[in-house]
């Protein structure tokens, strides 16, 4: 055998000598030898319930293909799809091929797809039929034996939330779950984990019920409640920015920060999701999950370690310090609205009540803004303003930390001029990065000050955009790393903050009007008054 180098899939080299000393087996690709790191999971079988849905085609399968061709996944990695569609294994692979070709970020090649597709299998059945779980058990036993997945199973519920409890119980009754109470050292016969999409519950009571039902089958360390916002590179960069740099943490408190604004704006409407959105609304859909996650990573205390327990402990602590708006404070500190017809990016759009499938008398909110206070040593007296809405002028997600003005300005300003305070803006999407507004002297003989921006652009600095959030989160779930997933007490605490608002809204008479805002604007006038009463204004992203 020649000792000439062999080119690996990742662009590295592997000598024939190393291949000769580690012969390949049916589960070891010789081109991958030497590439394993701590971010390479064990071989496992991922079971996707609801595999025929949009989430699988747009996000899950492309992310799994990206992971497979970039070498983090071992060659024995397998996927078992489950839905009601009457597909064979080959038909399932054909549908998934089209989805990957259209949505994957890694280059699509026939060789890479053929290797990936050998691990794709399909089981047809109804989620409420006990026979489905018997068929699944048989298929997993075959996959474990032939593909070397060794009893490692990741169950992904890409289904409507109404099936979560039923599927969890079905897996438990069929003996498909090995309950494990600790995060590490799974049993020799493999591990079982479950990934659950939001929304996790409809209110506090339903979330607590769902937690109890799933905890009856899976131990808490086996449950991965996914929020794709935490998988975004720029959200994780908030943690790195705060805790890997000494520059800002000393001023990250009530002594220097005047206010914090979190904006999640969408230019789109409900996009054929009327059935879901009529039940959810903006508060449940965005604030209870994504926006409270953003608030927690900004406001939390530094964890002792960057691991699942330490990080989530601090997030729960800060959420428990948030003062819930209740009673009269809901009317004072919370504004909801509903978009009417208007223009977005020059295109005429209909109002929410004119959307297909929406009740003409709907009271569902498409916009929410609220003021929250955190009653702890670091943030006492600093208002956190949150707003989110559909049919706003542009799509943008950002966190803006506005600092207090300097206590004494020695420079003379021209008549009518004011010097705006420093603002640190963390852009989550679409132009991922961080900017800092500071004052600088304008060139010339005088001493004229002007605000300027210092910018960090994620794509420009690293030469590429970060991977899709699902790539990171799926890999973490396979590795057994729960750091970026929500824990049961975190879910309960978030819902406990939103429940008083939902209760006040539910008690309001149906004849009470909901503020409206023209599509293409930044929300109802009442949202502006929310800050005007504090002598502040919303930023214009």
XYZ file of C-alpha atoms in Angstrom:
541
model
C 0.000 0.000 0.000
C 1.279 3.463 -0.864
C 1.743 6.033 1.890
C 0.473 8.855 -0.292
C -1.986 11.084 1.575
C -5.722 10.633 1.321
C -7.822 13.797 1.193
C -10.555 13.820 3.822
C -14.054 15.258 3.443
C -13.097 18.278 5.524
C -10.056 19.133 3.429
C -7.484 17.623 5.817
C -5.163 14.733 5.012
C -4.964 11.201 6.291
C -2.019 8.983 5.423
C -2.551 5.475 4.170
C -0.368 4.282 7.059
C -2.970 5.515 9.563
C -5.753 3.892 7.584
C -3.823 0.590 7.547
C -3.479 0.535 11.319
C -7.189 1.334 11.869
C -9.170 -0.769 9.411
C -12.677 0.364 8.644
C -15.705 -1.425 9.965
C -19.283 -1.082 8.830
C -19.674 1.955 11.134
C -16.279 3.641 10.687
C -15.400 5.684 7.640
C -11.585 5.527 7.222
C -11.562 9.058 5.807
C -12.904 10.354 9.117
C -10.267 8.770 11.350
C -8.384 11.447 13.276
C -11.141 14.027 12.805
C -13.109 13.178 15.939
C -13.252 15.887 18.583
C -15.306 16.551 21.678
C -17.953 18.023 19.341
C -18.454 14.708 17.546
C -21.381 12.766 18.994
C -21.837 9.040 19.250
C -23.739 7.313 16.473
C -27.464 7.560 17.139
C -30.847 7.144 15.517
C -32.946 10.305 15.345
C -36.698 9.677 15.208
C -38.657 12.594 13.730
C -42.377 12.528 14.484
C -44.249 14.611 11.908
C -41.501 14.197 9.327
C -43.754 15.226 6.428
C -44.204 18.725 7.852
C -42.703 22.029 6.811
C -40.278 22.167 9.746
C -38.522 18.995 8.645
C -38.200 20.093 5.015
C -37.056 23.651 5.704
C -34.953 23.211 8.822
C -34.332 19.767 10.286
C -33.285 17.672 7.302
C -31.099 20.406 5.733
C -29.417 20.982 9.108
C -28.760 17.265 9.553
C -27.297 17.004 6.050
C -25.062 20.015 6.772
C -23.847 18.337 9.951
C -23.257 15.040 8.191
C -21.127 16.411 5.346
C -19.151 18.695 7.671
C -18.052 15.563 9.579
C -19.442 16.129 13.107
C -21.850 13.205 12.593
C -20.526 9.633 12.490
C -21.261 7.492 9.429
C -23.719 5.319 11.364
C -26.013 8.253 12.087
C -29.569 7.337 11.073
C -32.978 8.992 10.797
C -36.357 7.296 11.199
C -39.189 9.485 9.924
C -42.770 9.015 11.104
C -45.963 10.467 9.650
C -49.301 9.411 8.185
C -48.077 9.627 4.581
C -48.102 6.335 2.676
C -44.387 6.381 1.801
C -41.815 3.667 1.321
C -38.217 4.193 2.462
C -37.239 5.162 -1.083
C -40.132 7.606 -1.475
C -39.216 9.195 1.835
C -35.607 9.571 0.702
C -36.720 11.148 -2.563
C -38.843 13.790 -0.804
C -36.046 14.570 1.634
C -33.537 14.817 -1.215
C -35.559 17.642 -2.758
C -35.804 19.387 0.625
C -32.043 19.165 1.228
C -31.150 20.269 -2.281
C -33.339 23.362 -1.863
C -32.516 24.356 1.720
C -29.122 22.998 2.811
C -26.259 25.476 3.118
C -23.494 22.948 2.404
C -22.880 22.055 -1.258
C -25.179 19.295 -2.460
C -23.473 16.406 -4.229
C -24.830 13.033 -5.282
C -22.063 11.167 -3.442
C -22.676 13.014 -0.177
C -26.437 12.549 -0.481
C -26.162 8.830 -1.248
C -24.021 8.308 1.855
C -26.420 10.339 4.013
C -29.555 8.729 2.545
C -28.434 5.191 3.435
C -29.373 6.070 7.002
C -32.913 7.296 6.200
C -35.859 5.043 7.033
C -39.602 5.514 7.286
C -42.434 4.221 9.470
C -46.050 5.047 8.667
C -48.604 5.379 11.445
C -50.926 7.460 13.598
C -49.461 8.969 16.757
C -52.420 7.735 18.826
C -52.099 4.126 17.629
C -50.128 1.842 19.998
C -49.171 -0.340 17.023
C -47.025 2.500 15.651
C -44.697 2.304 18.627
C -44.320 -1.448 18.253
C -43.338 -0.961 14.613
C -40.934 1.786 15.652
C -39.317 -0.467 18.255
C -38.724 -3.156 15.621
C -37.244 -0.657 13.170
C -34.958 0.832 15.828
C -33.721 -2.621 16.828
C -32.775 -3.243 13.184
C -31.105 0.166 12.849
C -29.192 -0.305 16.100
C -27.905 -3.666 14.898
C -27.113 -2.825 11.281
C -26.014 0.805 11.609
C -24.201 0.623 14.939
C -26.362 3.204 16.747
C -26.117 1.090 19.922
C -29.436 2.038 21.494
C -28.832 5.813 21.278
C -32.157 7.417 20.308
C -33.097 11.079 19.882
C -36.858 11.626 19.551
C -37.838 14.889 17.863
C -41.457 16.077 18.078
C -41.979 18.153 14.923
C -45.735 17.932 15.420
C -48.519 20.205 16.660
C -48.290 20.605 20.458
C -51.509 18.638 20.919
C -49.539 15.445 20.187
C -46.673 16.012 22.648
C -48.233 14.241 25.602
C -49.623 11.414 23.467
C -46.299 10.661 21.758
C -44.378 10.788 25.032
C -46.782 8.344 26.637
C -46.667 6.068 23.582
C -42.865 5.886 23.736
C -42.984 5.096 27.435
C -45.665 2.414 27.124
C -43.709 0.707 24.329
C -40.561 0.517 26.446
C -38.682 2.866 24.119
C -37.320 5.112 26.876
C -34.458 4.276 29.212
C -34.962 6.757 32.022
C -31.715 8.459 33.049
C -31.603 10.935 35.915
C -28.115 12.340 35.266
C -26.606 14.316 32.406
C -23.500 12.197 31.845
C -22.438 8.543 31.759
C -25.464 7.044 30.005
C -26.071 3.373 30.453
C -24.054 0.906 28.442
C -27.140 0.061 26.380
C -27.477 3.603 25.069
C -29.385 6.782 25.829
C -32.790 8.256 24.978
C -33.572 11.969 24.698
C -36.561 13.965 23.499
C -36.577 17.352 21.726
C -39.747 19.428 21.956
C -40.590 22.448 19.820
C -42.319 25.568 21.117
C -44.964 26.484 22.030
C -44.549 24.573 25.285
C -47.981 25.058 26.739
C -50.684 27.641 26.087
C -50.582 29.181 29.560
C -49.069 28.448 32.959
C -51.468 25.627 33.848
C -51.057 23.807 30.517
C -47.264 24.171 30.645
C -47.161 22.679 34.131
C -49.432 19.835 33.026
C -47.261 19.117 29.978
C -44.088 19.209 32.072
C -45.585 16.673 34.476
C -46.759 14.391 31.636
C -43.385 14.318 29.877
C -41.470 14.036 33.161
C -43.492 10.907 33.888
C -41.670 9.228 30.972
C -38.397 11.145 30.568
C -36.200 12.453 33.361
C -35.572 16.195 33.169
C -31.948 15.761 31.929
C -33.344 13.849 28.932
C -35.743 16.644 27.879
C -34.565 19.291 25.408
C -37.080 22.133 24.960
C -35.849 23.916 21.878
C -35.950 27.661 21.274
C -34.157 28.368 18.020
C -33.307 31.908 19.148
C -30.771 30.473 21.592
C -29.115 28.646 18.703
C -28.410 31.861 16.830
C -24.724 32.728 16.792
C -25.384 36.347 17.671
C -27.450 35.441 20.757
C -24.592 33.255 21.965
C -22.286 36.155 21.127
C -24.115 38.235 23.735
C -22.770 35.838 26.357
C -19.285 35.927 24.867
C -19.367 39.717 24.625
C -20.379 40.108 28.260
C -18.336 37.431 29.970
C -15.197 37.123 27.821
C -14.406 40.855 27.868
C -13.720 42.926 30.956
C -14.524 46.236 29.276
C -18.325 46.369 29.642
C -19.219 44.205 32.629
C -18.236 46.917 35.185
C -20.826 49.289 33.670
C -23.471 46.611 33.023
C -25.708 47.712 35.880
C -28.117 50.336 37.247
C -25.333 52.821 37.974
C -24.547 53.327 34.286
C -27.444 51.896 32.242
C -30.472 54.116 31.716
C -32.732 51.668 29.834
C -32.706 48.516 27.716
C -34.890 47.992 24.655
C -35.493 44.623 23.003
C -37.144 44.716 19.573
C -38.297 41.738 17.504
C -39.961 43.192 14.407
C -41.365 41.274 11.466
C -42.472 42.778 8.164
C -44.453 39.654 7.259
C -48.007 38.929 8.304
C -49.283 35.598 9.567
C -48.378 33.795 6.293
C -51.170 31.168 6.124
C -50.815 30.366 9.839
C -54.173 31.774 10.936
C -55.215 28.627 12.815
C -52.092 28.759 14.962
C -51.871 32.513 15.346
C -55.497 32.978 16.348
C -54.794 30.667 19.307
C -51.375 32.102 20.149
C -51.019 35.819 19.457
C -47.842 37.836 19.819
C -47.530 37.509 23.607
C -47.504 33.709 23.568
C -45.713 33.370 20.242
C -42.813 35.757 20.846
C -42.683 37.368 24.279
C -43.084 34.314 26.521
C -40.340 32.453 24.683
C -37.907 34.321 22.434
C -38.018 37.754 24.058
C -37.724 36.549 27.635
C -34.771 34.426 26.514
C -33.097 37.554 25.109
C -33.851 39.467 28.296
C -32.376 36.715 30.452
C -29.050 36.493 28.584
C -28.665 40.271 28.803
C -29.635 40.627 32.458
C -28.345 37.408 34.076
C -25.436 37.246 36.505
C -22.156 35.642 35.359
C -22.406 31.858 35.809
C -19.524 30.081 37.518
C -19.203 27.695 34.569
C -20.451 27.596 30.992
C -22.558 24.468 31.283
C -26.194 23.482 31.248
C -26.925 23.761 34.961
C -24.897 26.872 35.809
C -26.118 28.951 32.860
C -29.746 27.993 33.248
C -29.620 28.551 37.008
C -28.687 32.189 36.397
C -31.352 32.634 33.716
C -34.020 31.337 36.076
C -32.757 33.585 38.886
C -33.094 36.733 36.811
C -36.524 35.741 35.453
C -37.700 35.185 39.023
C -36.560 38.733 39.791
C -38.772 40.232 37.072
C -41.788 41.973 38.555
C -44.912 40.492 36.876
C -47.224 43.163 35.453
C -50.598 42.452 37.030
C -53.855 44.194 37.813
C -53.774 47.921 37.039
C -50.142 47.692 35.905
C -51.205 45.734 32.804
C -53.159 48.732 31.524
C -50.246 51.030 32.387
C -47.254 48.957 31.252
C -48.565 46.644 28.502
C -49.874 47.655 25.073
C -51.338 45.290 22.517
C -52.332 46.073 18.972
C -53.575 44.596 15.726
C -52.457 45.601 12.254
C -54.871 47.111 9.772
C -54.377 47.415 6.029
C -51.484 49.472 4.742
C -48.231 49.284 2.809
C -45.095 47.300 3.643
C -42.030 47.875 1.454
C -44.294 49.539 -1.116
C -46.711 46.615 -1.336
C -50.327 46.970 -0.264
C -51.379 44.414 2.356
C -54.661 43.591 4.064
C -55.387 43.993 7.742
C -55.204 41.110 10.195
C -58.972 40.616 10.359
C -59.080 40.346 6.562
C -56.481 37.549 6.462
C -57.740 34.119 5.360
C -58.911 32.068 8.329
C -59.025 34.959 10.822
C -62.220 35.757 12.746
C -63.585 39.096 11.442
C -64.066 40.076 15.113
C -60.745 38.667 16.294
C -59.164 40.172 19.408
C -55.832 38.406 18.860
C -52.891 40.751 19.245
C -50.302 41.002 16.454
C -48.259 43.565 18.393
C -47.165 43.776 22.026
C -45.012 46.289 23.835
C -44.404 46.175 27.555
C -42.279 47.594 30.309
C -40.659 45.168 32.743
C -38.667 45.831 35.883
C -36.097 43.538 37.496
C -36.109 43.767 41.260
C -32.519 42.870 42.092
C -29.278 44.581 43.069
C -27.933 44.953 39.525
C -31.027 46.244 37.708
C -33.268 47.951 40.245
C -34.738 51.064 38.626
C -33.672 50.224 35.060
C -36.692 49.759 32.747
C -36.644 46.962 30.158
C -38.852 47.815 27.191
C -39.897 44.918 24.936
C -41.819 45.150 21.675
C -42.684 42.737 18.928
C -45.110 42.823 16.065
C -46.057 41.699 12.605
C -46.388 43.949 9.546
C -43.873 46.435 10.927
C -41.672 48.418 8.490
C -38.792 45.941 8.457
C -37.550 42.655 9.832
C -35.099 43.260 12.639
C -34.179 41.814 16.012
C -31.933 43.830 18.284
C -31.033 44.515 21.895
C -30.177 48.156 22.651
C -28.475 49.107 25.925
C -28.682 52.870 26.410
C -26.283 54.288 28.970
C -26.830 57.335 31.126
C -25.654 60.752 29.991
C -22.360 62.046 31.324
C -22.856 63.847 34.662
C -21.063 66.982 33.487
C -20.356 67.965 29.881
C -17.367 70.303 29.643
C -17.833 70.902 25.921
C -20.035 73.691 24.693
C -22.784 72.681 22.302
C -24.286 74.847 19.603
C -27.704 76.317 20.296
C -30.386 73.671 20.125
C -27.867 70.814 19.971
C -28.054 67.876 22.338
C -25.525 65.107 22.716
C -27.223 61.690 22.558
C -26.072 59.131 25.135
C -23.925 56.095 24.366
C -25.906 53.142 23.000
C -24.639 49.600 22.601
C -26.734 47.731 20.024
C -26.583 43.978 19.526
C -28.151 43.046 16.193
C -29.482 39.492 16.171
C -30.894 39.647 12.638
C -30.676 40.333 9.761
C -27.349 42.262 9.849
C -25.719 40.332 12.681
C -23.248 42.365 14.671
C -22.626 44.866 17.452
C -22.417 48.641 17.243
C -21.526 51.280 19.825
C -22.588 54.893 19.531
C -20.043 57.281 21.005
C -19.357 61.008 20.784
C -16.406 62.222 18.712
C -14.985 65.577 17.743
C -15.742 66.769 14.216
C -12.542 67.682 12.323
C -11.878 71.415 12.306
C -10.737 74.337 14.396
C -13.716 74.306 16.722
C -14.851 71.714 19.264
C -18.005 70.376 17.715
C -19.173 66.969 18.883
C -21.067 64.442 16.819
C -22.262 60.896 17.500
C -20.464 58.183 15.482
C -20.872 54.418 15.235
C -18.222 51.820 16.017
C -19.336 48.638 14.228
C -18.568 44.950 14.429
C -20.111 43.011 11.548
C -20.273 39.269 12.110
C -20.020 38.272 8.453
C -17.242 40.728 7.625
C -15.126 39.746 10.626
C -15.399 35.991 10.223
C -15.832 35.786 6.473
C -19.133 33.949 6.687
C -22.470 33.984 8.407
C -22.996 31.635 11.301
C -24.682 28.269 10.756
C -28.422 27.915 11.013
C -29.564 27.740 14.630
C -30.850 24.196 14.183
C -27.379 22.976 13.200
C -26.005 23.986 16.594
C -29.026 22.863 18.604
C -29.383 19.448 16.966
C -25.697 18.757 17.501
C -25.949 19.809 21.148
C -28.916 17.480 21.685
C -26.928 14.551 20.256
C -23.979 15.451 22.477
C -26.187 15.649 25.554
C -25.379 19.333 26.099
C -28.494 21.098 27.503
C -26.914 24.560 27.864
C -28.964 26.223 25.115
C -32.244 24.488 25.923
C -34.960 25.556 28.369
C -35.405 23.736 31.666
C -38.787 23.025 33.267
C -38.438 25.712 35.951
C -37.444 28.235 33.283
C -40.620 27.473 31.325
C -42.777 27.770 34.449
C -41.187 31.074 35.449
C -41.623 32.591 31.980
C -45.290 31.624 31.902
C -45.818 32.973 35.430
C -44.737 36.397 34.151
C -47.146 36.318 31.216
C -50.134 34.726 32.972
C -51.311 37.906 34.783
C -51.391 39.738 31.447
C -53.385 36.942 29.827
C -55.803 36.931 32.773
C -56.448 40.688 32.529
C -57.011 40.459 28.776
C -59.379 37.500 29.208
C -61.489 39.488 31.689
C -61.876 42.482 29.393
C -65.290 42.783 27.681
C -65.437 41.732 24.045
C -66.721 45.194 23.172
C -63.527 46.837 24.434
C -61.596 47.959 21.343
C -58.016 46.825 20.661
C -55.651 49.537 19.419
C -54.811 49.173 15.742
C -51.830 50.274 13.707
C -51.430 50.704 10.013
C -49.345 47.968 8.379
C -45.889 49.331 7.655
C -45.726 51.480 10.808
C -44.029 50.815 14.154
C -47.165 49.964 16.106
C -50.093 51.774 17.730
C -49.799 55.251 19.201
C -50.335 53.771 22.655
C -46.934 52.076 22.366
C -45.278 55.455 21.941
C -47.079 56.761 25.030
C -45.717 53.824 27.029
C -42.251 55.381 26.791
C -43.360 58.995 26.553
C -44.754 58.686 30.074
C -41.191 57.868 31.174
C -39.789 60.728 29.021
C -38.189 58.229 26.680
C -38.729 57.184 23.062
C -38.436 53.985 21.058
C -35.375 53.533 18.907
C -35.867 53.342 15.157
C -33.809 50.289 14.115
